[in-house]
Short mmCIF file of C-alpha atoms in Angstrom, two decimals:
data_model
loop_
_atom_site.label_atom_id
_atom_site.label_comp_id
_atom_site.label_asym_id
_atom_site.label_seq_id
_atom_site.Cartn_x
_atom_site.Cartn_y
_atom_site.Cartn_z
CA ALA A 3 -20.02 -14.98 -22.48
CA GLN A 4 -22.12 -13.83 -19.63
CA SER A 5 -21.30 -10.41 -18.14
CA VAL A 6 -22.81 -7.88 -15.57
CA THR A 7 -22.42 -4.08 -15.70
CA GLN A 8 -22.97 -2.22 -12.55
CA LEU A 9 -24.02 1.47 -13.88
CA ASP A 10 -22.77 3.34 -10.59
CA SER A 11 -19.68 2.87 -8.80
CA HIS A 12 -21.06 5.06 -6.08
CA VAL A 13 -24.49 5.78 -4.71
CA SER A 14 -25.36 8.12 -1.63
CA VAL A 15 -28.69 8.31 -0.09
CA SER A 16 -30.00 9.63 3.04
CA GLU A 17 -31.45 7.54 5.88
CA GLY A 18 -34.86 6.60 5.17
CA THR A 19 -34.97 7.37 1.47
CA PRO A 20 -35.12 4.60 -1.19
CA VAL A 21 -32.09 2.69 -2.59
CA LEU A 22 -31.69 1.88 -6.12
CA LEU A 23 -28.77 0.05 -7.20
CA ARG A 24 -28.74 -0.60 -11.12
CA CYS A 25 -27.50 -3.97 -12.72
CA ASN A 26 -27.68 -4.61 -16.39
CA TYR A 27 -26.77 -8.22 -17.68
CA SER A 28 -25.57 -9.80 -20.97
CA SER A 29 -26.31 -13.32 -21.46
CA SER A 30 -26.62 -16.05 -24.27
CA TYR A 31 -29.06 -17.82 -22.34
CA SER A 32 -31.64 -17.34 -19.28
CA PRO A 33 -29.16 -16.41 -16.84
CA SER A 34 -29.20 -16.79 -13.09
CA LEU A 35 -28.54 -13.55 -11.26
CA PHE A 36 -27.39 -12.81 -7.58
CA TRP A 37 -26.89 -9.79 -5.60
CA TYR A 38 -24.12 -9.95 -2.81
CA VAL A 39 -23.16 -7.43 -0.13
CA GLN A 40 -19.76 -7.01 1.46
CA HIS A 41 -19.73 -4.75 4.46
CA PRO A 42 -16.22 -3.16 5.20
CA ASN A 43 -13.42 -5.88 6.12
CA LYS A 44 -16.00 -8.70 5.79
CA GLY A 45 -16.70 -11.42 3.42
CA LEU A 46 -19.60 -11.40 0.94
CA GLN A 47 -23.05 -12.49 1.88
CA LEU A 48 -25.96 -13.45 -0.32
CA LEU A 49 -28.71 -10.71 -0.55
CA LEU A 50 -30.97 -12.57 -2.87
CA LYS A 51 -30.98 -14.55 -6.07
CA TYR A 52 -32.97 -15.19 -9.22
CA THR A 53 -33.31 -18.59 -10.82
CA SER A 54 -36.04 -18.31 -13.42
CA ALA A 55 -38.83 -18.47 -11.05
CA ALA A 56 -40.48 -15.37 -9.94
CA THR A 57 -39.07 -12.08 -11.72
CA LEU A 58 -39.56 -10.13 -8.54
CA VAL A 59 -37.37 -11.58 -5.76
CA LYS A 60 -37.27 -10.62 -2.14
CA GLY A 61 -33.99 -10.90 -0.20
CA ILE A 62 -32.83 -10.31 3.30
CA ASN A 63 -32.72 -6.99 5.29
CA GLY A 64 -35.85 -5.84 3.04
CA PHE A 65 -34.21 -5.57 -0.14
CA GLU A 66 -35.62 -6.83 -3.40
CA ALA A 67 -34.89 -7.11 -7.05
CA GLU A 68 -36.67 -7.18 -10.26
CA PHE A 69 -35.57 -9.41 -13.46
CA LYS A 70 -36.51 -7.49 -16.55
CA LYS A 71 -35.70 -9.61 -19.48
CA SER A 72 -36.79 -6.83 -22.22
CA GLU A 73 -34.29 -4.45 -20.41
CA THR A 74 -31.87 -7.01 -19.54
CA SER A 75 -31.65 -5.65 -15.77
CA PHE A 76 -31.58 -6.73 -12.39
CA HIS A 77 -31.80 -3.48 -10.36
CA LEU A 78 -31.58 -3.93 -6.50
CA THR A 79 -34.02 -1.58 -4.58
CA LYS A 80 -35.09 -1.03 -0.83
CA PRO A 81 -37.87 1.16 0.14
CA SER A 82 -35.88 3.01 3.01
CA ALA A 83 -32.16 2.88 3.63
CA HIS A 84 -30.76 2.22 6.96
CA MET A 85 -27.13 3.22 8.20
CA SER A 86 -26.53 -0.52 8.59
CA ASP A 87 -27.15 -0.87 4.49
CA ALA A 88 -23.53 1.03 3.87
CA ALA A 89 -21.50 -1.41 1.93
CA GLU A 90 -20.40 -2.54 -1.27
CA TYR A 91 -22.94 -4.48 -3.42
CA PHE A 92 -22.04 -6.85 -6.21
CA CYS A 93 -24.36 -7.91 -8.93
CA VAL A 94 -23.59 -11.37 -10.00
CA VAL A 95 -24.31 -13.67 -13.20
CA SER A 96 -23.75 -17.42 -13.34
CA ASP A 97 -21.72 -18.76 -16.23
CA ALA A 98 -21.60 -22.47 -17.04
CA ASP A 99 -18.94 -23.42 -14.63
CA LYS A 100 -18.43 -19.76 -12.40
CA LEU A 101 -19.88 -16.70 -10.89
CA ILE A 102 -19.07 -13.50 -12.93
CA PHE A 103 -18.78 -10.50 -10.50
CA GLY A 104 -19.69 -6.88 -11.40
CA THR A 105 -17.36 -4.10 -10.39
CA GLY A 106 -19.35 -3.24 -7.43
CA THR A 107 -21.52 -0.41 -6.01
CA ARG A 108 -20.42 1.45 -2.96
CA LEU A 109 -23.68 2.44 -1.16
CA GLN A 110 -23.31 5.49 1.31
CA VAL A 111 -26.01 6.18 3.77
CA PHE A 112 -26.07 9.58 5.45
CA PRO A 113 -27.89 10.66 8.79
CA ASP B 9 -19.56 -21.05 14.95
CA THR B 10 -17.88 -19.48 12.16
CA ALA B 11 -19.09 -21.10 8.87
CA VAL B 12 -16.27 -20.52 6.69
CA SER B 13 -13.16 -19.35 8.24
CA GLN B 14 -9.65 -18.34 6.86
CA THR B 15 -6.36 -17.76 8.53
CA PRO B 16 -4.44 -15.59 8.68
CA LYS B 17 -6.61 -12.57 8.51
CA TYR B 18 -3.57 -10.47 7.45
CA LEU B 19 -0.45 -11.47 5.76
CA VAL B 20 2.52 -9.23 5.20
CA THR B 21 5.55 -10.50 3.55
CA GLN B 22 8.53 -9.92 1.22
CA MET B 23 8.60 -10.43 -2.89
CA GLY B 24 10.15 -14.05 -3.30
CA ASN B 25 8.64 -15.65 -0.11
CA ASP B 26 6.31 -18.70 0.10
CA LYS B 27 3.16 -18.37 2.10
CA SER B 28 -0.11 -20.40 2.76
CA ILE B 29 -3.51 -19.27 3.40
CA LYS B 30 -5.77 -21.72 5.20
CA CYS B 31 -9.43 -22.28 4.85
CA GLU B 32 -12.02 -24.47 6.65
CA GLN B 33 -15.78 -24.60 6.38
CA ASN B 34 -18.15 -26.38 8.78
CA LEU B 35 -21.27 -26.51 6.49
CA GLY B 36 -20.96 -30.12 5.26
CA HIS B 37 -20.75 -28.65 1.79
CA ASP B 38 -19.00 -30.39 -1.30
CA THR B 39 -17.56 -27.49 -2.89
CA MET B 40 -15.05 -24.83 -1.79
CA TYR B 41 -13.48 -22.03 -3.93
CA TRP B 42 -10.41 -19.59 -3.94
CA TYR B 43 -11.28 -15.89 -5.11
CA LYS B 44 -9.14 -12.85 -5.33
CA GLN B 45 -10.31 -9.55 -5.09
CA ASP B 46 -8.03 -6.47 -6.16
CA SER B 47 -7.62 -3.26 -4.99
CA LYS B 48 -10.60 -2.04 -7.13
CA LYS B 49 -12.66 -4.63 -5.45
CA PHE B 50 -13.09 -6.31 -8.79
CA LEU B 51 -13.42 -10.27 -7.66
CA LYS B 52 -12.48 -13.37 -9.76
CA ILE B 53 -12.75 -17.02 -9.14
CA MET B 54 -9.12 -18.64 -9.31
CA PHE B 55 -10.05 -22.32 -8.35
CA SER B 56 -12.94 -24.37 -7.27
CA TYR B 57 -12.94 -28.06 -5.72
CA ASN B 58 -15.59 -30.42 -5.37
CA ASN B 59 -15.11 -33.30 -2.96
CA LYS B 60 -11.16 -32.65 -3.14
CA GLU B 61 -11.07 -32.81 -6.70
CA LEU B 62 -10.00 -29.69 -8.91
CA ILE B 63 -12.99 -28.45 -10.93
CA ILE B 64 -11.94 -24.88 -12.02
CA ASN B 65 -8.68 -23.42 -12.52
CA GLU B 66 -8.82 -20.11 -13.95
CA THR B 67 -5.56 -19.16 -15.75
CA VAL B 68 -3.76 -18.72 -12.49
CA PRO B 69 0.05 -18.84 -12.50
CA ASN B 70 1.28 -21.99 -11.18
CA ARG B 71 2.96 -20.49 -8.34
CA PHE B 72 -0.48 -20.74 -6.89
CA SER B 73 -1.24 -24.48 -5.91
CA PRO B 74 -4.43 -25.49 -3.96
CA LYS B 75 -4.79 -28.20 -1.91
CA SER B 76 -7.80 -30.02 -0.54
CA PRO B 77 -7.08 -32.37 2.26
CA ASP B 78 -10.48 -33.19 2.91
CA LYS B 79 -13.86 -31.99 1.87
CA ALA B 80 -13.90 -29.47 4.49
CA HIS B 81 -10.51 -27.80 3.78
CA LEU B 82 -9.19 -25.97 1.10
CA ASN B 83 -5.71 -24.28 1.36
CA LEU B 84 -3.88 -21.82 -0.87
CA HIS B 85 -0.18 -22.04 -1.02
CA ILE B 86 1.88 -19.26 -3.06
CA ASN B 87 5.45 -19.53 -4.17
CA SER B 88 8.00 -16.64 -5.15
CA LEU B 89 5.52 -13.99 -4.13
CA GLU B 90 5.29 -11.01 -6.54
CA LEU B 91 4.13 -7.55 -5.82
CA GLY B 92 1.05 -8.10 -7.96
CA ASP B 93 -0.08 -10.87 -5.66
CA SER B 94 -1.18 -8.05 -3.13
CA ALA B 95 -4.90 -8.61 -2.68
CA VAL B 96 -7.77 -9.99 -0.50
CA TYR B 97 -8.17 -13.70 -1.05
CA PHE B 98 -11.67 -15.00 -0.23
CA CYS B 99 -12.62 -18.52 0.44
CA ALA B 100 -16.17 -19.69 -0.30
CA SER B 101 -18.17 -22.81 -0.11
CA SER B 102 -21.39 -24.18 -1.47
CA GLN B 103 -23.49 -27.21 -1.16
CA TRP B 104 -22.91 -28.39 -4.67
CA SER B 105 -21.23 -27.01 -7.52
CA ASP B 106 -24.31 -25.80 -9.31
CA PHE B 107 -23.51 -22.17 -10.28
CA THR B 108 -27.10 -21.36 -11.34
CA THR B 109 -28.74 -21.98 -8.11
CA ASP B 110 -26.17 -22.71 -5.48
CA THR B 111 -25.53 -20.03 -2.64
CA GLN B 112 -21.94 -19.48 -2.01
CA TYR B 113 -20.76 -18.87 1.67
CA PHE B 114 -17.77 -16.57 2.02
CA GLY B 115 -15.12 -16.57 4.66
CA PRO B 116 -14.01 -13.05 5.84
CA GLY B 117 -10.95 -12.94 3.63
CA THR B 118 -7.17 -12.68 3.87
CA ARG B 119 -5.32 -9.41 3.15
CA LEU B 120 -2.13 -10.39 1.51
CA THR B 121 0.49 -7.48 1.18
CA VAL B 122 3.76 -8.11 -0.67
CA LEU B 123 6.74 -5.57 -0.05
#
């Protein structure tokens, strides 16, 4: 069965510093992976997705993620955090008939 | 124009009551979903419909009954509400039902509180 593990439940950064949100996956076949963001009291929004094309995936708002098969990882990064990036981030893997969500990482951005 | 809308946004009710949550999408998508997000933010799919036909039912109690009157609507009716039903319920839609590539678009959520 497919699964994802988000290694940090909370990450705090200062505005203007890099962001790293870690995600490891488990899959019996080549997975499709996604990062979704949820701002407070809002629905989820797709940031980016990997579907077996380029391993470095660029998303919205300056985020990107790299698919590393050897490490079974799909970490989300951003060079410079902005206050508006404060939110909950979900790493997601596709199963045959549904999406499997990680437990989420809360990103705090301090001025 | 909101792509995926849900009503109501908040729902507070007593145990044992029956309630409904409505969802509408104006994206022309074929597939719609209901998700439940618990107090720890864990998100899990409950149902999915493709062209008004049920394609996923994820071991949800039969007190929960989805209904899709047309492709643009997927409503969720809950009978005999229990304390454990308290959660945020999200509706979502996607163009097709290809979980490997499709982007799902989420509504703003309905926070259900059962007292």
